[in-house]
């Protein structure tokens, strides 16, 4: 008998995934990708109106117990929504439909965690988090999961938002989480900097990163947007992306630096390949930059963990399996 199709809600997702589990699952998936055991479908997107956009990501992990999947989502000023469709890679059977907002937040944070664990100095203890939107909570958790921090300074241009954010995480960590009155204050002395904003134009220049040793730039994922200026590249000994093709399509920062006409980007490394090689931060590196664009394998890594746990523990809503017989019975 075919397995039931599971519908998994946001509540199911957060009951299964925590940031430590998400980081480890994603690192395993990135290594599989580097060994040609998993691959992405490039991101597709369309935009309209005043900043509205729709996106689709695909991915597949081959071999025994492999899965294929697609995440689709829409963002507008009035709101949005996202779903992940998980298929059995061997049979093509649809296994789960997963509400994907929390899934996406965790995978975006997890990729920052993987990158920071691989690239930031082991002894880094001070960090800055720029941006206080919904994803900032999990970004902070990712930093805390991979480094023994003493202080994180938080900045948003809206005082009420940054104060509310700091208040919301008060007492949750052993280190000090401090509100910064300015961007300059937040970045001063920060060894790790994470940018998670919806900035349209670059606002972080090299002069502000005097003490920074590793930069996560994970907020601007559309070709019309950027978070850091071109002079930041002059400080970098290594520039790393999660997915090269998605970066070519969507990263304004990298397109302006390395070209948008299909020219090779030999100075840009891919995180999964570095992990598979046991390579990470170059010795004596001044600065490493990680540009995260989002890719299907990140979502697939999260979806796999959630689905297998849900199947084992009976979570979610069971729906009739998608079989040819059921499809024929549904015909009028």
CSV table of C-alpha atoms in Angstrom, one decimal:
chain,number,residue,atom,x,y,z
A,1,UNK,CA,0.0,0.0,0.0
A,2,UNK,CA,1.3,3.4,-0.9
A,3,UNK,CA,2.4,5.7,1.9
A,4,UNK,CA,0.1,8.5,2.9
A,5,UNK,CA,0.7,12.0,1.6
A,6,UNK,CA,1.4,14.3,4.6
A,7,UNK,CA,0.5,17.9,5.0
A,8,UNK,CA,2.8,19.5,7.5
A,9,UNK,CA,2.1,22.9,9.1
A,10,UNK,CA,4.4,25.6,10.3
A,11,UNK,CA,3.8,24.2,13.8
A,12,UNK,CA,5.0,20.7,12.7
A,13,UNK,CA,8.1,22.2,11.2
A,14,UNK,CA,9.2,24.2,14.3
A,15,UNK,CA,8.4,21.2,16.6
A,16,UNK,CA,11.0,19.2,14.7
A,17,UNK,CA,13.7,21.6,13.6
A,18,UNK,CA,16.1,23.5,15.8
A,19,UNK,CA,19.0,25.6,14.6
A,20,UNK,CA,21.6,23.0,15.5
A,21,UNK,CA,19.8,20.2,13.7
A,22,UNK,CA,19.3,22.5,10.7
A,23,UNK,CA,22.9,23.5,10.4
A,24,UNK,CA,24.1,19.9,10.6
A,25,UNK,CA,21.6,18.7,8.0
A,26,UNK,CA,22.5,21.5,5.6
A,27,UNK,CA,26.2,20.8,5.9
A,28,UNK,CA,25.6,17.2,5.0
A,29,UNK,CA,23.6,18.2,2.0
A,30,UNK,CA,26.2,20.7,0.8
A,31,UNK,CA,28.9,17.9,1.0
A,32,UNK,CA,26.6,15.6,-1.0
A,33,UNK,CA,26.2,18.3,-3.6
A,34,UNK,CA,30.0,18.7,-3.9
A,35,UNK,CA,30.2,14.9,-4.5
A,36,UNK,CA,27.7,15.0,-7.3
A,37,UNK,CA,25.0,13.2,-5.1
A,38,UNK,CA,22.7,16.2,-5.1
A,39,UNK,CA,22.0,19.2,-7.3
A,40,UNK,CA,20.0,22.4,-7.7
A,41,UNK,CA,17.6,23.6,-10.2
A,42,UNK,CA,18.4,27.3,-10.7
A,43,UNK,CA,16.0,29.8,-9.1
A,44,UNK,CA,13.3,31.4,-11.2
A,45,UNK,CA,11.6,34.6,-10.3
A,46,UNK,CA,9.3,37.3,-11.6
A,47,UNK,CA,8.6,40.7,-10.2
A,48,UNK,CA,5.7,43.1,-10.7
A,49,UNK,CA,4.1,46.2,-9.2
A,50,UNK,CA,5.7,47.9,-6.3
A,51,UNK,CA,8.2,45.3,-5.2
A,52,UNK,CA,6.1,42.1,-5.5
A,53,UNK,CA,7.9,38.9,-6.5
A,54,UNK,CA,7.3,35.2,-7.1
A,55,UNK,CA,10.0,32.6,-6.8
A,56,UNK,CA,10.6,28.9,-7.4
A,57,UNK,CA,13.6,26.7,-6.3
A,58,UNK,CA,14.1,23.0,-7.1
A,59,UNK,CA,16.6,20.3,-6.0
A,60,UNK,CA,17.2,16.6,-5.9
A,61,UNK,CA,19.3,14.3,-3.8
A,62,UNK,CA,20.0,11.0,-5.6
A,63,UNK,CA,20.8,7.6,-4.3
A,64,UNK,CA,19.0,5.3,-1.9
A,65,UNK,CA,16.3,7.2,0.1
A,66,UNK,CA,16.7,10.3,-2.1
A,67,UNK,CA,14.2,13.0,-2.5
A,68,UNK,CA,13.4,15.8,-5.0
A,69,UNK,CA,11.5,18.9,-4.2
A,70,UNK,CA,10.3,22.4,-5.1
A,71,UNK,CA,9.8,25.4,-2.9
A,72,UNK,CA,7.5,28.1,-4.4
A,73,UNK,CA,6.6,31.4,-2.8
A,74,UNK,CA,5.2,34.8,-3.4
A,75,UNK,CA,6.0,38.1,-1.6
A,76,UNK,CA,4.0,41.3,-1.7
A,77,UNK,CA,3.7,44.3,0.5
A,78,UNK,CA,0.3,42.9,1.7
A,79,UNK,CA,1.9,39.5,2.6
A,80,UNK,CA,2.9,36.3,1.0
A,81,UNK,CA,3.1,32.5,1.4
A,82,UNK,CA,5.3,29.6,0.6
A,83,UNK,CA,5.0,25.8,0.2
A,84,UNK,CA,7.5,22.9,-0.3
A,85,UNK,CA,6.5,19.9,-2.3
A,86,UNK,CA,8.6,16.8,-1.4
A,87,UNK,CA,8.8,13.8,-3.9
A,88,UNK,CA,10.4,10.4,-3.7
A,89,UNK,CA,13.3,10.7,-6.1
A,90,UNK,CA,13.1,7.0,-7.0
A,91,UNK,CA,9.4,6.7,-7.7
A,92,UNK,CA,8.3,10.2,-8.3
A,93,UNK,CA,5.6,9.9,-5.6
A,94,UNK,CA,4.5,13.0,-3.8
A,95,UNK,CA,5.4,12.5,-0.1
A,96,UNK,CA,4.6,15.7,1.6
A,97,UNK,CA,3.4,19.3,1.2
A,98,UNK,CA,5.1,21.4,3.8
A,99,UNK,CA,4.2,25.0,4.8
A,100,UNK,CA,7.6,26.6,4.2
A,101,UNK,CA,7.9,30.0,6.0
A,102,UNK,CA,9.6,28.6,9.1
A,103,UNK,CA,11.5,26.1,6.8
A,104,UNK,CA,12.8,29.0,4.8
A,105,UNK,CA,13.8,31.1,7.8
A,106,UNK,CA,15.7,28.1,9.3
A,107,UNK,CA,17.5,27.2,6.1
A,108,UNK,CA,18.6,30.9,5.6
A,109,UNK,CA,19.9,31.0,9.1
A,110,UNK,CA,21.4,27.5,8.8
A,111,UNK,CA,23.5,28.5,5.7
A,112,UNK,CA,24.8,31.5,7.6
A,113,UNK,CA,25.7,29.1,10.5
A,114,UNK,CA,27.5,26.6,8.2
A,115,UNK,CA,29.4,29.5,6.5
A,116,UNK,CA,30.3,31.1,9.8
A,117,UNK,CA,31.4,27.8,11.3
A,118,UNK,CA,33.7,27.2,8.3
A,119,UNK,CA,35.0,30.6,7.6
A,120,UNK,CA,34.9,32.8,10.7
A,121,UNK,CA,37.9,32.8,13.0
A,122,UNK,CA,37.5,30.2,15.8
A,123,UNK,CA,38.3,32.8,18.5
A,124,UNK,CA,35.8,35.4,17.3
A,125,UNK,CA,33.6,36.5,20.2
A,126,UNK,CA,32.0,39.8,19.0
A,127,UNK,CA,29.4,40.0,16.3
A,128,UNK,CA,27.0,42.5,14.7
A,129,UNK,CA,23.5,41.7,13.4
A,130,UNK,CA,22.1,44.3,11.0
A,131,UNK,CA,18.4,43.9,10.4
A,132,UNK,CA,15.7,43.1,12.8
A,133,UNK,CA,13.0,41.6,10.6
A,134,UNK,CA,11.5,38.1,11.2
A,135,UNK,CA,14.7,36.3,10.0
A,136,UNK,CA,16.9,38.1,12.4
A,137,UNK,CA,15.8,35.8,15.3
A,138,UNK,CA,17.1,32.7,13.6
A,139,UNK,CA,20.2,34.5,12.3
A,140,UNK,CA,21.1,35.3,15.9
A,141,UNK,CA,20.5,31.7,16.9
A,142,UNK,CA,22.8,30.5,14.1
A,143,UNK,CA,25.6,32.7,15.3
A,144,UNK,CA,25.2,31.5,18.8
A,145,UNK,CA,25.2,27.9,17.7
A,146,UNK,CA,28.6,28.0,16.0
A,147,UNK,CA,30.7,30.5,18.0
A,148,UNK,CA,31.2,31.2,21.7
A,149,UNK,CA,30.2,34.8,21.7
A,150,UNK,CA,30.6,37.5,24.3
A,151,UNK,CA,28.6,40.2,22.6
A,152,UNK,CA,26.2,40.8,19.7
A,153,UNK,CA,25.3,44.4,18.7
A,154,UNK,CA,22.0,44.8,16.9
A,155,UNK,CA,21.1,47.6,14.5
A,156,UNK,CA,18.1,48.6,12.5
A,157,UNK,CA,17.4,52.2,11.2
A,158,UNK,CA,14.1,52.1,13.1
A,159,UNK,CA,14.7,52.6,16.8
A,160,UNK,CA,11.4,51.0,17.9
A,161,UNK,CA,12.2,47.8,15.9
A,162,UNK,CA,15.7,47.3,17.2
A,163,UNK,CA,14.5,47.9,20.8
A,164,UNK,CA,11.7,45.4,20.4
A,165,UNK,CA,14.1,42.9,18.9
A,166,UNK,CA,16.6,43.2,21.7
A,167,UNK,CA,13.8,42.9,24.3
A,168,UNK,CA,12.4,39.8,22.6
A,169,UNK,CA,15.7,37.9,23.0
A,170,UNK,CA,16.7,39.3,26.4
A,171,UNK,CA,17.8,36.5,28.7
A,172,UNK,CA,17.9,33.8,26.0
A,173,UNK,CA,21.6,33.8,25.5
A,174,UNK,CA,24.6,33.8,27.9
A,175,UNK,CA,26.2,36.6,25.9
A,176,UNK,CA,25.2,40.3,25.9
A,177,UNK,CA,22.8,41.4,23.1
A,178,UNK,CA,23.0,45.1,22.8
A,179,UNK,CA,21.0,47.7,20.9
A,180,UNK,CA,23.2,50.0,18.7
A,181,UNK,CA,22.1,53.6,18.1
A,182,UNK,CA,23.9,53.7,14.8
A,183,UNK,CA,25.4,51.4,12.1
A,184,UNK,CA,28.9,52.6,13.0
A,185,UNK,CA,28.4,51.7,16.6
A,186,UNK,CA,27.1,48.2,15.7
A,187,UNK,CA,30.0,47.4,13.4
A,188,UNK,CA,32.8,48.9,15.5
A,189,UNK,CA,34.9,46.0,16.8
A,190,UNK,CA,32.6,43.3,15.3
A,191,UNK,CA,34.6,40.3,14.1
A,192,UNK,CA,31.5,38.7,12.5
A,193,UNK,CA,28.9,40.7,10.8
A,194,UNK,CA,25.6,39.4,9.5
A,195,UNK,CA,23.4,41.5,7.1
A,196,UNK,CA,19.8,40.4,6.9
A,197,UNK,CA,18.0,43.4,5.4
A,198,UNK,CA,15.8,44.5,2.5
A,199,UNK,CA,18.1,47.3,1.5
A,200,UNK,CA,17.8,48.5,-2.0
A,201,UNK,CA,21.2,50.2,-2.2
A,202,UNK,CA,24.5,49.3,-0.5
A,203,UNK,CA,25.0,50.8,2.9
A,204,UNK,CA,28.1,49.0,4.4
A,205,UNK,CA,31.4,50.3,3.1
A,206,UNK,CA,34.9,49.0,3.7
A,207,UNK,CA,35.7,51.7,6.2
A,208,UNK,CA,33.0,50.4,8.5
A,209,UNK,CA,34.5,46.9,8.6
A,210,UNK,CA,37.9,47.7,10.1
A,211,UNK,CA,37.6,44.9,12.7
A,212,UNK,CA,35.4,42.5,10.7
A,213,UNK,CA,36.9,39.1,9.9
A,214,UNK,CA,33.9,37.4,8.3
A,215,UNK,CA,30.8,38.9,6.6
A,216,UNK,CA,27.5,37.1,6.0
A,217,UNK,CA,25.5,39.0,3.4
A,218,UNK,CA,22.2,37.1,3.1
A,219,UNK,CA,19.5,39.8,2.8
A,220,UNK,CA,19.7,41.1,-0.8
A,221,UNK,CA,18.7,38.3,-3.1
A,222,UNK,CA,17.3,40.3,-6.0
A,223,UNK,CA,19.4,41.8,-8.8
A,224,UNK,CA,18.0,45.3,-8.0
A,225,UNK,CA,19.2,45.2,-4.3
A,226,UNK,CA,22.5,45.3,-2.5
A,227,UNK,CA,23.7,45.5,1.1
A,228,UNK,CA,27.5,46.2,0.9
A,229,UNK,CA,29.6,48.4,-1.3
A,230,UNK,CA,32.1,47.4,-3.9
A,231,UNK,CA,35.1,48.5,-1.9
A,232,UNK,CA,34.4,45.8,0.6
A,233,UNK,CA,35.8,43.3,-1.9
A,234,UNK,CA,39.2,44.9,-1.7
A,235,UNK,CA,39.4,43.6,1.9
A,236,UNK,CA,38.5,40.1,1.1
A,237,UNK,CA,40.8,37.1,0.8
A,238,UNK,CA,38.0,34.7,0.0
A,239,UNK,CA,34.5,35.2,-1.5
A,240,UNK,CA,32.1,32.3,-1.1
A,241,UNK,CA,28.6,31.6,-2.3
A,242,UNK,CA,26.0,28.9,-1.6
A,243,UNK,CA,25.2,28.5,-5.3
A,244,UNK,CA,27.1,30.0,-8.2
A,245,UNK,CA,24.3,30.1,-10.7
A,246,UNK,CA,21.9,31.8,-8.4
A,247,UNK,CA,24.5,34.3,-7.5
A,248,UNK,CA,25.2,35.0,-11.2
A,249,UNK,CA,21.5,35.7,-11.6
A,250,UNK,CA,20.6,37.6,-8.5
A,251,UNK,CA,23.5,39.1,-6.6
A,252,UNK,CA,23.9,42.7,-7.5
A,253,UNK,CA,27.1,42.9,-5.4
A,254,UNK,CA,28.8,40.0,-7.2
A,255,UNK,CA,27.5,40.9,-10.7
A,256,UNK,CA,28.9,44.4,-10.4
A,257,UNK,CA,32.3,43.0,-9.1
A,258,UNK,CA,32.8,40.0,-11.4
A,259,UNK,CA,30.5,40.7,-14.4
A,260,UNK,CA,27.0,39.9,-15.4
A,261,UNK,CA,27.7,38.7,-19.0
A,262,UNK,CA,28.5,35.1,-18.3
A,263,UNK,CA,32.2,35.6,-17.8
A,264,UNK,CA,33.9,33.1,-15.4
A,265,UNK,CA,34.1,34.0,-11.8
A,266,UNK,CA,37.3,32.2,-10.8
A,267,UNK,CA,37.7,34.2,-7.6
A,268,UNK,CA,34.4,33.0,-6.2
A,269,UNK,CA,34.3,29.7,-4.2
A,270,UNK,CA,31.3,27.5,-3.5
A,271,UNK,CA,30.7,26.6,0.1
A,272,UNK,CA,29.9,22.9,-0.4
A,273,UNK,CA,33.1,22.3,-2.4
A,274,UNK,CA,35.1,23.9,0.4
A,275,UNK,CA,33.4,21.7,3.0
A,276,UNK,CA,34.0,18.5,1.0
A,277,UNK,CA,37.7,19.4,0.5
A,278,UNK,CA,38.1,20.2,4.2
A,279,UNK,CA,39.0,23.7,3.2
A,280,UNK,CA,37.8,26.8,4.9
A,281,UNK,CA,39.3,30.1,6.1
A,282,UNK,CA,42.6,30.8,4.4
A,283,UNK,CA,45.5,31.3,6.9
A,284,UNK,CA,46.0,34.9,7.9
A,285,UNK,CA,42.9,36.0,6.0
A,286,UNK,CA,41.9,39.6,6.5
A,287,UNK,CA,38.2,39.1,5.6
A,288,UNK,CA,36.0,36.3,4.2
A,289,UNK,CA,32.7,37.1,2.6
A,290,UNK,CA,29.8,34.8,2.3
A,291,UNK,CA,27.0,35.7,-0.1
A,292,UNK,CA,23.9,33.6,0.5
A,293,UNK,CA,21.3,33.7,-2.3
A,294,UNK,CA,19.1,30.7,-1.3
A,295,UNK,CA,19.0,27.5,-3.2
A,296,UNK,CA,16.8,24.5,-3.5
A,297,UNK,CA,19.1,22.1,-1.6
A,298,UNK,CA,19.0,24.2,1.5
A,299,UNK,CA,15.2,23.8,1.6
A,300,UNK,CA,15.4,20.1,0.7
A,301,UNK,CA,17.8,19.4,3.6
A,302,UNK,CA,15.3,20.9,6.0
A,303,UNK,CA,12.3,19.2,4.3
A,304,UNK,CA,13.9,15.8,4.5
A,305,UNK,CA,14.5,16.1,8.3
A,306,UNK,CA,11.0,17.3,8.9
A,307,UNK,CA,9.3,14.7,6.8
A,308,UNK,CA,11.2,11.7,8.1
A,309,UNK,CA,10.6,12.8,11.7
A,310,UNK,CA,6.9,13.4,10.9
A,311,UNK,CA,6.5,10.0,9.3
A,312,UNK,CA,8.2,8.2,12.2
A,313,UNK,CA,6.2,10.1,14.9
A,314,UNK,CA,2.9,10.4,13.1
A,315,UNK,CA,2.9,14.2,12.7
A,316,UNK,CA,0.9,16.2,10.3
A,317,UNK,CA,-2.4,15.6,8.4
A,318,UNK,CA,-2.5,12.3,6.5
A,319,UNK,CA,-4.0,12.6,3.0
A,320,UNK,CA,-4.8,9.9,0.5
A,321,UNK,CA,-1.6,8.9,-1.4
A,322,UNK,CA,-1.2,10.4,-4.9
A,323,UNK,CA,-1.8,7.3,-7.0
A,324,UNK,CA,-3.0,6.8,-10.5
A,325,UNK,CA,-6.1,5.0,-9.2
A,326,UNK,CA,-7.0,7.9,-7.0
A,327,UNK,CA,-6.5,10.4,-9.8
A,328,UNK,CA,-8.8,8.3,-12.1
A,329,UNK,CA,-11.4,8.1,-9.4
A,330,UNK,CA,-11.3,11.9,-9.1
A,331,UNK,CA,-12.2,12.4,-12.8
A,332,UNK,CA,-15.8,13.5,-13.4
